[in-house]
Coordinates of C-alpha atoms in Angstrom, one line a residue:
Chain A
N1 CA 75.1 114.3 109.0
A2 CA 73.6 116.5 106.0
G3 CA 75.6 116.2 102.9
V4 CA 76.0 114.6 99.6
T5 CA 77.2 111.0 99.1
Q6 CA 78.4 109.8 95.6
T7 CA 79.3 106.1 94.7
P8 CA 81.8 104.8 93.5
K9 CA 84.5 107.2 94.2
F10 CA 86.7 105.5 91.5
R11 CA 86.3 103.2 88.4
V12 CA 88.1 102.3 85.3
L13 CA 85.8 101.4 82.4
K14 CA 87.0 99.9 79.0
T15 CA 85.3 101.8 76.0
G16 CA 81.8 100.9 75.3
Q17 CA 81.1 99.8 78.9
S18 CA 78.2 101.1 80.5
M19 CA 77.7 102.3 84.1
T20 CA 75.9 104.3 86.5
L21 CA 76.8 107.3 88.8
L22 CA 74.8 107.8 91.9
C23 CA 74.3 110.8 94.0
A24 CA 72.4 110.5 97.1
Q25 CA 71.4 113.7 98.9
D26 CA 69.8 113.9 102.8
M27 CA 69.4 118.0 102.6
N28 CA 65.6 117.3 101.0
H29 CA 66.4 119.7 98.5
E30 CA 64.3 119.7 95.0
Y31 CA 67.4 120.7 92.7
M32 CA 70.3 118.5 92.2
Y33 CA 73.0 118.6 89.6
W34 CA 75.7 116.5 87.7
Y35 CA 79.0 118.6 86.7
R36 CA 82.2 117.1 85.1
Q37 CA 85.5 118.4 85.9
D38 CA 88.1 118.4 83.3
P39 CA 91.8 120.1 83.6
G40 CA 91.8 124.0 82.7
M41 CA 88.0 123.5 81.8
G42 CA 86.3 124.1 84.9
L43 CA 83.5 122.6 85.7
R44 CA 80.8 121.7 83.3
L45 CA 77.0 121.1 83.9
I46 CA 76.3 118.0 82.5
H47 CA 72.2 117.3 83.2
Y48 CA 70.1 118.9 86.7
S49 CA 66.5 117.9 87.8
V50 CA 64.5 120.5 89.6
G51 CA 62.3 117.7 91.7
E52 CA 61.4 114.1 91.2
G53 CA 61.0 112.8 88.1
T54 CA 62.0 115.8 86.0
T55 CA 65.8 116.2 84.4
A56 CA 66.9 118.9 81.9
K57 CA 70.0 119.1 79.6
G58 CA 73.0 121.2 81.0
E59 CA 75.9 122.5 78.9
V60 CA 77.7 119.1 78.1
P61 CA 74.7 116.3 78.2
D62 CA 75.6 114.3 74.8
G63 CA 76.7 110.7 76.1
Y64 CA 75.1 110.6 79.2
N65 CA 71.3 109.9 80.5
V66 CA 70.0 110.7 83.9
S67 CA 66.9 109.7 86.4
R68 CA 65.1 111.1 89.5
L69 CA 63.2 108.7 90.3
K70 CA 63.3 109.6 93.9
K71 CA 64.0 113.2 95.6
Q72 CA 67.0 112.2 97.2
N73 CA 68.9 110.2 94.8
F74 CA 70.2 111.9 91.0
L75 CA 71.7 108.8 88.7
L76 CA 73.9 109.7 86.2
G77 CA 74.4 106.8 83.3
L78 CA 77.1 106.3 80.5
E79 CA 75.6 104.0 78.0
S80 CA 78.6 103.4 76.0
A81 CA 81.7 105.1 77.8
A82 CA 84.3 106.8 75.4
P83 CA 88.0 108.1 76.4
S84 CA 86.6 111.4 76.2
Q85 CA 84.3 110.7 79.5
T86 CA 87.2 110.3 81.6
S87 CA 86.8 112.8 84.1
V88 CA 86.1 113.8 87.9
Y89 CA 82.3 114.1 88.4
F90 CA 80.5 116.0 91.0
C91 CA 77.3 115.9 92.2
A92 CA 75.6 119.2 93.9
T93 CA 72.9 120.3 95.5
P94 CA 71.8 124.1 96.9
G95 CA 73.1 123.8 100.6
L96 CA 71.8 125.9 103.8
P97 CA 72.0 128.6 103.7
Y98 CA 73.7 129.5 100.6
G99 CA 75.8 127.9 97.8
Y100 CA 76.0 124.4 96.8
T101 CA 76.9 121.2 98.4
F102 CA 79.0 119.1 96.7
G103 CA 79.6 115.1 96.9
S104 CA 83.3 114.0 97.0
G105 CA 83.5 113.1 93.5
T106 CA 83.8 110.2 91.2
R107 CA 86.9 109.9 89.3
L108 CA 86.6 107.7 86.1
T109 CA 88.9 106.7 83.5
V110 CA 87.8 104.8 80.3
V111 CA 90.6 102.9 78.3
Chain B
Q1 CA 79.1 129.9 77.6
Q2 CA 81.1 130.1 80.9
P3 CA 82.5 133.0 82.5
V4 CA 85.8 133.8 82.3
Q5 CA 88.5 134.1 84.9
S6 CA 91.7 135.6 85.2
P7 CA 94.6 135.6 85.8
Q8 CA 94.5 131.7 85.3
A9 CA 97.1 131.2 87.9
V10 CA 98.8 133.5 90.8
I11 CA 101.7 133.0 93.3
L12 CA 101.7 134.9 96.1
R13 CA 103.8 135.3 99.5
E14 CA 102.4 135.1 102.8
G15 CA 100.8 138.4 103.8
E16 CA 100.3 139.5 100.1
D17 CA 96.8 140.3 98.5
A18 CA 95.3 139.1 95.4
V19 CA 92.5 139.8 93.3
I20 CA 90.7 137.4 90.9
N21 CA 88.2 138.7 88.6
C22 CA 84.9 136.7 87.0
S23 CA 83.4 138.3 83.6
S24 CA 80.5 136.9 81.9
S25 CA 78.9 137.5 78.7
K26 CA 74.9 137.1 79.7
A27 CA 72.9 139.3 82.2
L28 CA 73.5 137.8 86.1
Y29 CA 71.3 137.3 89.2
S30 CA 74.0 136.1 91.1
V31 CA 77.6 135.2 91.6
H32 CA 79.3 132.4 93.7
W33 CA 82.6 132.1 94.5
Y34 CA 84.4 128.5 95.4
R35 CA 87.4 127.3 96.6
Q36 CA 88.6 123.7 95.9
K37 CA 91.7 122.0 97.4
H38 CA 93.5 119.2 95.4
G39 CA 91.5 116.0 95.2
E40 CA 88.7 117.1 97.1
A41 CA 85.5 118.8 96.2
P42 CA 84.8 122.7 95.7
V43 CA 83.6 124.7 99.2
F44 CA 81.3 127.6 99.2
L45 CA 82.8 130.8 99.9
M46 CA 80.4 133.8 98.9
I47 CA 77.4 134.6 96.9
L48 CA 76.8 137.8 95.8
L49 CA 73.1 138.9 95.0
K50 CA 71.6 141.7 92.5
G51 CA 71.5 144.6 94.1
G52 CA 75.0 144.3 96.2
E53 CA 74.0 142.0 98.9
Q54 CA 76.6 139.7 99.7
K55 CA 76.5 136.7 102.0
G56 CA 79.7 134.4 103.0
H57 CA 81.1 132.9 106.1
E58 CA 84.6 133.4 104.9
K59 CA 86.7 136.5 105.6
I60 CA 87.2 137.1 102.3
S61 CA 85.8 139.8 100.2
A62 CA 84.0 140.5 97.0
S63 CA 82.0 142.8 94.6
F64 CA 79.8 142.5 91.9
N65 CA 78.7 145.0 89.3
E66 CA 75.6 144.0 87.7
K67 CA 76.1 146.5 84.5
K68 CA 79.4 145.3 83.7
Q69 CA 78.6 141.6 84.4
Q70 CA 81.6 141.2 86.6
S71 CA 82.5 139.6 90.0
S72 CA 86.0 140.1 91.7
L73 CA 87.2 138.4 94.6
Y74 CA 89.8 140.0 97.1
L75 CA 92.0 137.8 99.1
T76 CA 93.9 140.1 101.7
A77 CA 97.0 139.2 103.9
S78 CA 96.8 135.7 102.2
Q79 CA 97.7 132.8 104.5
L80 CA 99.0 129.3 103.4
S81 CA 95.4 128.0 103.9
Y82 CA 94.0 130.2 101.1
S83 CA 96.0 127.9 98.4
G84 CA 93.4 126.0 95.9
T85 CA 91.9 126.6 92.8
Y86 CA 89.0 129.4 93.1
F87 CA 85.7 129.2 90.7
C88 CA 83.2 131.7 90.2
G89 CA 79.9 130.1 89.4
T90 CA 77.4 132.6 87.6
Q91 CA 73.3 132.0 87.9
G92 CA 71.8 134.1 85.1
Y93 CA 67.8 135.0 85.1
G94 CA 65.0 132.9 83.8
G95 CA 63.9 129.8 85.1
A96 CA 63.7 128.6 88.9
T97 CA 66.2 126.3 88.5
N98 CA 69.0 127.9 90.8
K99 CA 71.9 126.1 88.3
L100 CA 75.5 127.5 87.8
I101 CA 77.9 128.1 85.3
F102 CA 81.3 128.0 86.5
G103 CA 84.4 129.9 85.1
T104 CA 87.8 127.7 84.2
G105 CA 89.3 128.5 87.9
T106 CA 92.2 130.4 89.0
L107 CA 94.8 128.8 90.7
L108 CA 96.1 130.3 93.5
A109 CA 99.7 129.3 95.4
V110 CA 100.5 131.3 98.9
Q111 CA 104.3 130.6 99.6
P112 CA 105.7 130.9 103.5

């Protein structure tokens, strides 16, 4: 089934720990996006990619790094997690024929 | 800068109508609308393009005023299934990135 898969679905980190969130899409699209969602603030763009080997900063990129080594995968990394990064993270790619298709999300808690 | 949505929340009875507004400070090429149920991912409802073209897959209508950089989503004869948080996503001009900047959302609760 065509779609966007995110792993893991839940994670609890201690302050200062690192982790990588994986987004995989089988829709063969060039563009992929990482958003974070916090109560009352909607979805905010962290980083995005317009093709394999490319990445660019979004609205709230500080504290995150990304990589797009393969067209189907977009990785979001936290090098030193902070409580302010507690959030729900969504990956998305343009769907067919219109709009974005989102992954199911990763709920991250930093304690 | 994020587009501004209004109202922040609305409570309806089944069968009533609602309008959700989205306003941007930047020139817009397109506006998307999404609905998110609690604990789930946002789901695409509709796209409105420059020039007035609308494309969607649900019986929900919307308008896009390019000059005012505003869009409105019209929910008529609301059903319980319409409950959720609605987000507009705006796409500006410049660069072929298709990236969307989302509003802060409007919580819609439909009661029996």
